[in-house]
XYZ file of C-alpha atoms in Angstrom:
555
model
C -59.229 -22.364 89.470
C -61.000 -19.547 91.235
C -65.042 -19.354 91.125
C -66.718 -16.792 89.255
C -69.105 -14.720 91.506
C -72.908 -15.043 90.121
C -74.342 -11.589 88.678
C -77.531 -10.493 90.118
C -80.261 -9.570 87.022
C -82.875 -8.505 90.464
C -81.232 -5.704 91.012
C -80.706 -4.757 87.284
C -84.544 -5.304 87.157
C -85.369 -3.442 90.078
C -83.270 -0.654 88.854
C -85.148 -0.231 85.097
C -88.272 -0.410 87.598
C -87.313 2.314 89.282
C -86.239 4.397 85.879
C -89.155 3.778 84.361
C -91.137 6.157 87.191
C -88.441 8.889 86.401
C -89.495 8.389 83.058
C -93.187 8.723 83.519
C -92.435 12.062 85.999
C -90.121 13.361 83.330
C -92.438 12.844 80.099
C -95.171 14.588 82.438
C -93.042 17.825 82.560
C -92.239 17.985 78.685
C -92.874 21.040 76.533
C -94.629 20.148 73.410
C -91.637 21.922 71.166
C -89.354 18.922 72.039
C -87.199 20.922 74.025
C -87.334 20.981 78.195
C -89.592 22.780 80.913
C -87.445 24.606 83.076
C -89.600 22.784 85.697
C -88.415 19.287 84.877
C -86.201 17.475 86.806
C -82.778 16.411 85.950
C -82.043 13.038 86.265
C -78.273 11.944 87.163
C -77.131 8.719 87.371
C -74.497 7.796 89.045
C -72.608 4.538 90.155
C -73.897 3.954 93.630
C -75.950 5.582 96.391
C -75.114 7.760 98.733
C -74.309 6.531 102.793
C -75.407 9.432 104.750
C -76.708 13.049 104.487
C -74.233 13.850 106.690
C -70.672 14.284 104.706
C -68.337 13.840 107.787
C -69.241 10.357 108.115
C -67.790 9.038 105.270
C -64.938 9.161 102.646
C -67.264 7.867 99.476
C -67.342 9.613 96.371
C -70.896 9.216 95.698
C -71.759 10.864 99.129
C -69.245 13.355 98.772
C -71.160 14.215 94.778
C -74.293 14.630 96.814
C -73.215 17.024 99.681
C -71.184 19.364 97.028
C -74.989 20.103 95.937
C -76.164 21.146 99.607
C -73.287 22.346 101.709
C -70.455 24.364 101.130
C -67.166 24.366 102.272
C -64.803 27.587 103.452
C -62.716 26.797 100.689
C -63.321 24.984 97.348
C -61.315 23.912 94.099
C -61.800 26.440 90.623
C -64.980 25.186 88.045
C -63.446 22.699 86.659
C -59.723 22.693 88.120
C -57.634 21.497 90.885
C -56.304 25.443 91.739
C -58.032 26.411 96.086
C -60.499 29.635 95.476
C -62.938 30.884 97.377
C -66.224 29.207 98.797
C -67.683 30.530 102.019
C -64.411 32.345 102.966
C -64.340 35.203 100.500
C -60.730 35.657 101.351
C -58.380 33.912 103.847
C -54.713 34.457 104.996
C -52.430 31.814 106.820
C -49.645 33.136 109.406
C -46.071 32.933 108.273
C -45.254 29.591 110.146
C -48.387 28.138 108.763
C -50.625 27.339 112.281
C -53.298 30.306 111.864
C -55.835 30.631 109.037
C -58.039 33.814 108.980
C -61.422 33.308 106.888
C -63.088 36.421 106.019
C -66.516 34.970 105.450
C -68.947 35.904 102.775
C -71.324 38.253 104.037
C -75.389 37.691 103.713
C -74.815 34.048 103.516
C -77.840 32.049 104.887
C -78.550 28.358 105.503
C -81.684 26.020 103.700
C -83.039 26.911 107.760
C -82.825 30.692 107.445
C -79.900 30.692 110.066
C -77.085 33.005 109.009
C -73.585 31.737 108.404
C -71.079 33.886 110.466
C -68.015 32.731 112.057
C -69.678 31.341 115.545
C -71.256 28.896 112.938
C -67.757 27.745 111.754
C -66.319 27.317 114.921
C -69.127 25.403 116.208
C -69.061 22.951 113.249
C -65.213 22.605 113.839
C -65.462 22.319 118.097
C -67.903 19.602 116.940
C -65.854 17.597 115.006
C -63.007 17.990 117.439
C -65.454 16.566 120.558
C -66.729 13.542 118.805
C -66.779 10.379 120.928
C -67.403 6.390 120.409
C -68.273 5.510 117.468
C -67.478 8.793 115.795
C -63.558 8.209 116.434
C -63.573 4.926 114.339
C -61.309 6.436 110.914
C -64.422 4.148 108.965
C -66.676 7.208 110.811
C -64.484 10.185 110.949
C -61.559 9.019 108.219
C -61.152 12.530 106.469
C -60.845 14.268 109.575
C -58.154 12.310 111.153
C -56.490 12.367 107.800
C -56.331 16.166 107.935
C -56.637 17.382 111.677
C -55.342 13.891 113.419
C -57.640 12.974 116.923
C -60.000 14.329 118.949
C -60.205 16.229 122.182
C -60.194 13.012 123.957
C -58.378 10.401 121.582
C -60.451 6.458 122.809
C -58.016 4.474 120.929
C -53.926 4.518 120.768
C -54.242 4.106 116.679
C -56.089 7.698 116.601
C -53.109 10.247 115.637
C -52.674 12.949 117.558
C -54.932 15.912 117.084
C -53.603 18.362 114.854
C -56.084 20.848 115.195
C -56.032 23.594 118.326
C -58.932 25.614 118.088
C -61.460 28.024 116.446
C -61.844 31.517 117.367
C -64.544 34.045 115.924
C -62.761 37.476 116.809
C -65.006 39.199 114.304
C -68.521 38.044 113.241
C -67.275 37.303 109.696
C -63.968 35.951 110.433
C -63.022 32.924 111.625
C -59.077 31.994 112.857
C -58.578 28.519 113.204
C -55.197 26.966 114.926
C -53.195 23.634 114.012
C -50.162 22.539 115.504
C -47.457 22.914 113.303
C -47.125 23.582 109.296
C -48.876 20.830 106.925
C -48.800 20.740 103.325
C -51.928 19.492 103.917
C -53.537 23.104 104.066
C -55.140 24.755 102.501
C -56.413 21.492 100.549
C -57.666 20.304 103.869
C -60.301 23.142 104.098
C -61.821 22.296 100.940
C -63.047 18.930 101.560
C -66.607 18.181 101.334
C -66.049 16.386 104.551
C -65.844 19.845 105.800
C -68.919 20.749 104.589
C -70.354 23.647 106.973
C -73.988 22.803 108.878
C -76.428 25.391 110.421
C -75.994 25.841 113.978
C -79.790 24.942 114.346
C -78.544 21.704 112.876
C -75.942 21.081 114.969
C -78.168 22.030 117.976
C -80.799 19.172 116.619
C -77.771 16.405 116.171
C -75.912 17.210 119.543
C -77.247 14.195 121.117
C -77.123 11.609 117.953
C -74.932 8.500 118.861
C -73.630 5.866 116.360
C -74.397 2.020 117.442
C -72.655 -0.755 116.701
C -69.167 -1.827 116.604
C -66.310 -1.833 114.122
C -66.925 -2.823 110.940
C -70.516 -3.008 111.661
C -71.944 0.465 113.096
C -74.803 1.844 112.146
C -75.520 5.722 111.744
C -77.965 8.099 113.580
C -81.149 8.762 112.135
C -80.717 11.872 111.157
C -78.042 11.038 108.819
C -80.489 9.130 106.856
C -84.055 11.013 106.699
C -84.039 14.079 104.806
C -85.435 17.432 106.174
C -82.726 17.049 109.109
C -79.586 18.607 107.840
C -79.071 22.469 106.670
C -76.143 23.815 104.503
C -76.025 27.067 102.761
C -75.293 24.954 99.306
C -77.401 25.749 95.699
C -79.571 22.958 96.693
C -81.774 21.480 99.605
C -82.528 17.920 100.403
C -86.090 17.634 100.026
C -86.299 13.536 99.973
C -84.369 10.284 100.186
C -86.059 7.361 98.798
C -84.019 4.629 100.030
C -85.758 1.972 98.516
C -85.408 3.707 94.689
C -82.052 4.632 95.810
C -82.739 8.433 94.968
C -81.882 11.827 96.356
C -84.043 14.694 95.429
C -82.638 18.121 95.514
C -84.741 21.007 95.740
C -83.736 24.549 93.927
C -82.455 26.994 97.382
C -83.758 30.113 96.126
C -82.012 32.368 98.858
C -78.715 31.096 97.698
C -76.271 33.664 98.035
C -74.563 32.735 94.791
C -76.038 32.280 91.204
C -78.917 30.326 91.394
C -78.908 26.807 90.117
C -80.022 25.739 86.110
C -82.511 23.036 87.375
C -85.422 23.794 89.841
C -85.117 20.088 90.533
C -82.215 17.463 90.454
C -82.661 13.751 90.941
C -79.760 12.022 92.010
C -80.174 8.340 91.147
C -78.288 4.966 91.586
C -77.745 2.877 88.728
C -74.927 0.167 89.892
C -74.984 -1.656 86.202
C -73.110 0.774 83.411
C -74.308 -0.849 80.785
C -78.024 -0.230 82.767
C -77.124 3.772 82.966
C -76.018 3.525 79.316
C -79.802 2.575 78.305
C -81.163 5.190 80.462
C -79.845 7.626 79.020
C -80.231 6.508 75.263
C -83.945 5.784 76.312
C -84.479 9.632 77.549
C -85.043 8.013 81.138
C -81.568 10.618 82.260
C -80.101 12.961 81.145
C -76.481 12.278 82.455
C -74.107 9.969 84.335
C -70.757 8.972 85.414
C -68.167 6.694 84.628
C -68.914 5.731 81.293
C -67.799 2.551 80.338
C -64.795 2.657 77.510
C -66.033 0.974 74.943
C -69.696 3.128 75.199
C -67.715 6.530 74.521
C -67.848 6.678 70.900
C -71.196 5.651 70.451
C -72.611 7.735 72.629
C -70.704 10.651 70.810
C -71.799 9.434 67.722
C -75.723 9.644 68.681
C -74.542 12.922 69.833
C -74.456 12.257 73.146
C -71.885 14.407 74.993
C -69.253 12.789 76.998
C -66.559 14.761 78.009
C -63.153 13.399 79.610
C -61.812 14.346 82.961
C -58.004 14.739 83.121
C -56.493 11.908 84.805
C -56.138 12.478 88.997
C -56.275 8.826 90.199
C -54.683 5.390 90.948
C -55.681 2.147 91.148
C -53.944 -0.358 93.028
C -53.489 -3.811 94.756
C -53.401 -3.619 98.017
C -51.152 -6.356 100.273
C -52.530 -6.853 103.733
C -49.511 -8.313 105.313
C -51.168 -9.154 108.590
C -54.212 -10.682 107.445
C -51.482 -13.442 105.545
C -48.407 -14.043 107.074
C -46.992 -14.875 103.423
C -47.812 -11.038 102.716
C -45.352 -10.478 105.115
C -42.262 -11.573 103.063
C -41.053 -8.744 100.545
C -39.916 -11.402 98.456
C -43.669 -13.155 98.368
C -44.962 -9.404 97.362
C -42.621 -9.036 94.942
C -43.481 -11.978 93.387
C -47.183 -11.168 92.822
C -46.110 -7.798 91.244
C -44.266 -9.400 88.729
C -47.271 -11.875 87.995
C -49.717 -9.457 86.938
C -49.720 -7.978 83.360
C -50.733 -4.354 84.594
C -50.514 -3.450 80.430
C -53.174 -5.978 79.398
C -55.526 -4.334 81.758
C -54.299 -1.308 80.314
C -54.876 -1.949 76.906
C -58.279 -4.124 77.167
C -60.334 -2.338 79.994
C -59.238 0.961 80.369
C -60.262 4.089 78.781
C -58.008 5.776 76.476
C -55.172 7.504 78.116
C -54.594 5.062 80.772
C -51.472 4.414 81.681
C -49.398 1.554 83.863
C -49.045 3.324 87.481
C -45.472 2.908 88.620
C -46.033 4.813 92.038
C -49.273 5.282 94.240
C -50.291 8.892 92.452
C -50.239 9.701 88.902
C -47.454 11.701 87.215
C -49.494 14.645 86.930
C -48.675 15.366 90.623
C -45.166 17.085 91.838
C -43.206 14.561 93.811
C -44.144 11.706 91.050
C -40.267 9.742 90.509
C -38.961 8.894 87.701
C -36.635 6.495 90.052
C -38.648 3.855 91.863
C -37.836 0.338 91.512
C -40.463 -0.955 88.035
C -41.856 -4.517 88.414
C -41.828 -5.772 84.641
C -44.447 -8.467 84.216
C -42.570 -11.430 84.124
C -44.104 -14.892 85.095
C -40.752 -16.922 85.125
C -39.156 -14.100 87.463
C -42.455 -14.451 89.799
C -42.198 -18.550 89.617
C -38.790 -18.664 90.331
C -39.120 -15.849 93.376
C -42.308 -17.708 94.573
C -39.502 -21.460 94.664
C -37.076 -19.385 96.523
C -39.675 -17.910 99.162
C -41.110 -21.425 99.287
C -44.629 -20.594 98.397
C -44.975 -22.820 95.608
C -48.637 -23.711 96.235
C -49.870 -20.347 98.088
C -53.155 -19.696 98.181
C -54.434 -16.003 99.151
C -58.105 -14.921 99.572
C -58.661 -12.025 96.349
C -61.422 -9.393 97.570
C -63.159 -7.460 94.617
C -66.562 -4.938 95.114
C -69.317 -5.735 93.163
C -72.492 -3.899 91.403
C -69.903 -1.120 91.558
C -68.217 1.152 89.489
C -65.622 3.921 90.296
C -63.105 6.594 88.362
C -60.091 4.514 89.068
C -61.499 0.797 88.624
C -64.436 1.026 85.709
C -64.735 -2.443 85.737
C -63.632 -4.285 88.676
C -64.688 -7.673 87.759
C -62.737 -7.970 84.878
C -59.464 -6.397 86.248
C -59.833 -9.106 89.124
C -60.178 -11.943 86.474
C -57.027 -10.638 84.366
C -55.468 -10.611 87.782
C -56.366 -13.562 89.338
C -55.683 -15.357 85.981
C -52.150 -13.884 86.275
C -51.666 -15.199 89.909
C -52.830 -18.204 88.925
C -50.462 -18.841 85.894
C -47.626 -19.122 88.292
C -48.565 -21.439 90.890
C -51.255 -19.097 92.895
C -54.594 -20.323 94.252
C -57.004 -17.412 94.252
C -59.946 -17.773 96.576
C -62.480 -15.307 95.031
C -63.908 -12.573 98.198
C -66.952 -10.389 96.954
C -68.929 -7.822 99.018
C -71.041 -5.221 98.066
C -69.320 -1.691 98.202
C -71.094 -0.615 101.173
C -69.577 -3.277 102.687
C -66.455 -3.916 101.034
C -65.200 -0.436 102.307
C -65.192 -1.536 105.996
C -64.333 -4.928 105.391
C -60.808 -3.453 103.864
C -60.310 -0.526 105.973
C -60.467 -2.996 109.034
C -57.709 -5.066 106.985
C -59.945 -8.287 106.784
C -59.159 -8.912 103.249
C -55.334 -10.150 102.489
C -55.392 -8.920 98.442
C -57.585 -6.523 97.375
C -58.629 -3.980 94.748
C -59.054 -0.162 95.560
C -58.015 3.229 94.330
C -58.111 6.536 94.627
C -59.221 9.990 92.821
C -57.155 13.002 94.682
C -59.079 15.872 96.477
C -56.550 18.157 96.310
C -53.063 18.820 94.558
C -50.469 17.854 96.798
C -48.608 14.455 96.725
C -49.222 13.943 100.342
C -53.511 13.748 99.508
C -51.961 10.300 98.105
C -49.414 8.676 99.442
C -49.691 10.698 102.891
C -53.513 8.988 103.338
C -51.652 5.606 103.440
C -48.491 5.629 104.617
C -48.404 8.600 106.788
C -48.765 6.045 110.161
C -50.255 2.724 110.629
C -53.272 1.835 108.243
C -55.240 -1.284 109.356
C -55.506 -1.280 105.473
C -52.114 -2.652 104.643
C -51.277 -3.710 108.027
C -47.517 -2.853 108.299
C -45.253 -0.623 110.240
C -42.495 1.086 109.179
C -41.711 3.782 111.211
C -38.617 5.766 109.599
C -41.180 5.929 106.863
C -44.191 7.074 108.551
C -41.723 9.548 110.505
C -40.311 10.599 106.816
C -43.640 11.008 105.533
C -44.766 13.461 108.497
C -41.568 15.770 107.945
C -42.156 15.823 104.383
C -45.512 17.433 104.801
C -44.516 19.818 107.310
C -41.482 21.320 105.488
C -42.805 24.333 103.827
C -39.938 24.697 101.368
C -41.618 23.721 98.641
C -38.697 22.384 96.303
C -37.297 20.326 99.463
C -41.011 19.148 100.037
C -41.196 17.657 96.307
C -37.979 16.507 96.556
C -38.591 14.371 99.613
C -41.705 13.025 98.399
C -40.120 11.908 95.124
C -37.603 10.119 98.088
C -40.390 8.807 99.863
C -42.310 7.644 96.591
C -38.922 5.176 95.806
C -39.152 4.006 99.925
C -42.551 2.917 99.267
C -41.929 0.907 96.136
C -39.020 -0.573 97.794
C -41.147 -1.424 100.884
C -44.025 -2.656 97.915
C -47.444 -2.633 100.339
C -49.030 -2.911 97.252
C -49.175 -2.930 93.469
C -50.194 0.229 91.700
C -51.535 -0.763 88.472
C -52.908 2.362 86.211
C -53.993 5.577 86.222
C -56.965 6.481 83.848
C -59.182 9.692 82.626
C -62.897 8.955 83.609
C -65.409 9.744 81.400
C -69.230 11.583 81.796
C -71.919 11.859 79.764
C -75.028 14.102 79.433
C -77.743 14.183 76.855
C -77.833 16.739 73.686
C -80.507 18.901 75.462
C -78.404 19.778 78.431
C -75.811 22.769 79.257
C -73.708 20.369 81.222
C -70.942 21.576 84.350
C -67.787 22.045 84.377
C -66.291 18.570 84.818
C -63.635 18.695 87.260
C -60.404 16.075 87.280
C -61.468 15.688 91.179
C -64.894 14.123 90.135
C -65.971 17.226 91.856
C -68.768 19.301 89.167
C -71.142 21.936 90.704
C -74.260 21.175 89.285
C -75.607 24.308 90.019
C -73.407 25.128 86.522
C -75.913 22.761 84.393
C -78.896 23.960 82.645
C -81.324 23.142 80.569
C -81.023 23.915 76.164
């Protein structure tokens, strides 16, 4: 039988330590009338802390929540919708073959610094990116823009794509023309990443010379990613401290903003790991929001008239099989086998929120290019028994990595999925060696492909099939460790056709190649829910976990 992982009531301890001097700050700052000083801080809770002030160096969501506060990007999704508008590019135009994009910047735009965004600024953030050496180049480092504009200048490594991106020109001091190689369906969802997110060229002057240490799997970042006062975006809000040791961000009102300025002078971004530890906060008046509510919290909280709206369903969760970390991994039949072990409807049914649903492909069916055609894997434990006999892995045994004192959109509970899983496996003949790591660490340790099964997902930044199945199986990904190159070569001229119906068309093809091929096990797709308290005029919540807090206000 597989061991069960120990929980750790420290950290839940340290974190109601930490809550209750938000809660002595807060109750300071609290009109007499019941109701809220405009000069109290709001208190979000969220899931995890964030990695870095500086949003190129990661792909997490938390960080990513974070830098949507402080910089902006030239383009950006509608309040609360997946349709591309406007951010710092007012306007923009691409070139009928689809390698030019003219930005026609916002004019009067400054930075937290006082520097003034024009399109020298752009370029230099983009020239930046493109330069980047060492440790910058590892996709752990720089993932989001090798998914989007491939290498660098100077690629280090023979895994780093080729570099998509040409250059960026600033003919006009408000416009900015920047070059790819060829058409990608990729664009313009690309440009509104908060990787993206656009830095003062002061900044950028003051960073020139940071280097990351370390080696795969292990690097550390440069200081300046992690002290606050050293990073400048032209976003509603400023960094004015990160306490790493109360895992908190505070965010400072930017009164120069060129936009409408934001409902909260101050805004406390706060990491809670435990749900049912955020849950309390915010019944105890300690918050007055968070994410990822757990299920079975929703209608009590509404009840106590909490509110806790639902975000439209824009993820997957899957099982990933790292067929070179176990050579067993490497026989379809083996993979197979697994899929039909696992009862993807129990987990369904008995973790998920409502409106969850089985995945059968690796993106939801909200998405064009979702098929109603790929081969299904039925939970059946005879099927996987006898499949298992034939393969002759009757007494496998497969190391099972899980995160924990995590939760995320896709996987609000990842403990118990693993145990319904690894009970599953284990029902027909599997020996599951339990792997935990903490999520800062669990991300490397399965991007580097260390971990043979393993649990991750996926909430979509944009709305194109390729922000899905293109991240994994556009080339070689250390993270499922397989090579298929008519696939990869498939996937590429999918996402370059512009032809939109051919384009869906091919990745509905490519979405039954990939379940053929089975790298992994997509097992649901589910609407993640937020809450806030009664005395707050919440954001728009967005189905790419992507709210503007700027939008919330006080009663």
């Amino acid at each position: 039988m597989f061991a069960k992982s120990s929980r750790k009531p420290l950290a839940l301890l340290a974190a109601a330590a930490a809550l209750t001097l938000v809660a002595t700050a807060c109750a300071e700052s609290t009109r007499d009338d019941g109701g809220s000083d405009a000069s109290e801080p709001f208190v979000f809770a969220s899931a995890g802390d964030i990695k870095t002030l500086d949003p190129f160096l990661t792909s997490d969501g938390e960080t990513f929540r974070y830098s949507r506060q402080v910089f902006e990007t030239l383009l950006e999704h509608e309040s609360g919708g997946s349709e591309i508008v406007g951010g710092l590019a007012e306007e923009w135009e691409q070139s009928e073959d689809g390698t030019e994009w003219t930005f026609h910047l916002r004019e009067g735009v400054l930075f937290h610094d006082g520097d003034e965004l024009d399109a020298e600024a752009v370029c230099a953030n983009f020239e930046r990116w493109y330069n980047l050496s060492g440790g910058y180049q590892s996709s752990n480092n720089s993932y989001y823009w090798q998914s989007i504009f491939g290498g660098f200048a100077e690629n280090e490594s023979e895994d780093i794509p080729e570099p998509k991106f040409v250059s960026c020109e600033a003919p006009e001091e408000l416009t900015a023309v920047i070059t790819i190689d060829e058409y990608s369906s990729v664009f313009p969802g690309g440009f509104s990443l908060a990787a993206f997110g656009i830095m003062s060229p002061s900044t950028l002057e003051a960073v020139a010379d940071a280097e990351i240490s370390g080696e795969e799997g292990n690097y550390t970042l440069p200081e300046y990613t992690q002290k606050a006062g050293t990073v400048a975006g032209t976003g509603p809000f400023t960094v004015q401290e990160w306490d790493h040791d109360q895992a908190a961000v505070t965010l400072e009102r930017f009164d120069d903003y060129w936009g409408d300025p934001a409902g909260f002078e101050t805004m406390i971004l706060r990491a809670i790991p435990d749900e049912t530890a955020r849950r309390q906060a915010l019944e105890a008046g300690d918050i007055h929001g968070y994410d990822l509510v757990a299920p079975a919290d929703v209608d009590p909280l509404t009840e106590a008239d909490f509110q806790v709206p639902t975000r439209d369903v824009f993820n997957i969760l899957y099982m990933a099989y790292q067929q070179e970390a176990d050579e067993a991994l490497a026989d379809l039949e083996v993979r197979q086998a697994l899929a039909h072990a696992v009862d993807r409807q129990r987990i369904v049914d008995t973790i998920l929120p409502e409106g969850g649903e089985v995945a059968t492909q690796f993106h939801p069916d909200t998405l064009d290019g979702w098929s109603p055609d790929v081969k299904t894997y039925e939970y059946d434990p005879e099927l996987a028994k006898e499949m298992l006999a034939d393969a002759r892995q009757e007494d496998l045994t497969l190391e099972f990595c899980y995160p924990t004192d995590v939760t995320r959109p896709y996987m609000p509970a990842p403990r118990d999925i693993f145990d319904v899983i690894a009970s599953d496996l284990e029902a027909v003949g599997v020996t599951v060696e339990p792997v935990t790591y903490e999520w800062t660490e669990y991300i490397p340790k399965t991007n580097s492909g260390e971990c043979p099964l393993y649990l991750l997902g996926w909430t979509g930044d944009y709305n194109d099939a390729y922000n899905f199945i293109g991240t994994w199986f556009s080339g070689y990904n250390s993270e499922f460790g397989f090579r298929d190159e008519d696939l990869f070569a498939a996937m590429e001229e999918a996402s370059g056709n512009p032809n939109d119906e051919e384009r869906v068309a091919a990745y509905q093809d490519l979405n039954e190649q990939i379940m053929d091929i089975l790298p992994g096990l997509p097992i649901s797709s589910s609407p993640p829910s937020i809450a806030f308290a009664p005395n707050v005029n919440p954001p728009n919540v967005s189905p790419l976990t992507q709210e503007n807090f700027a939008e919330a206000s006080w009663k």
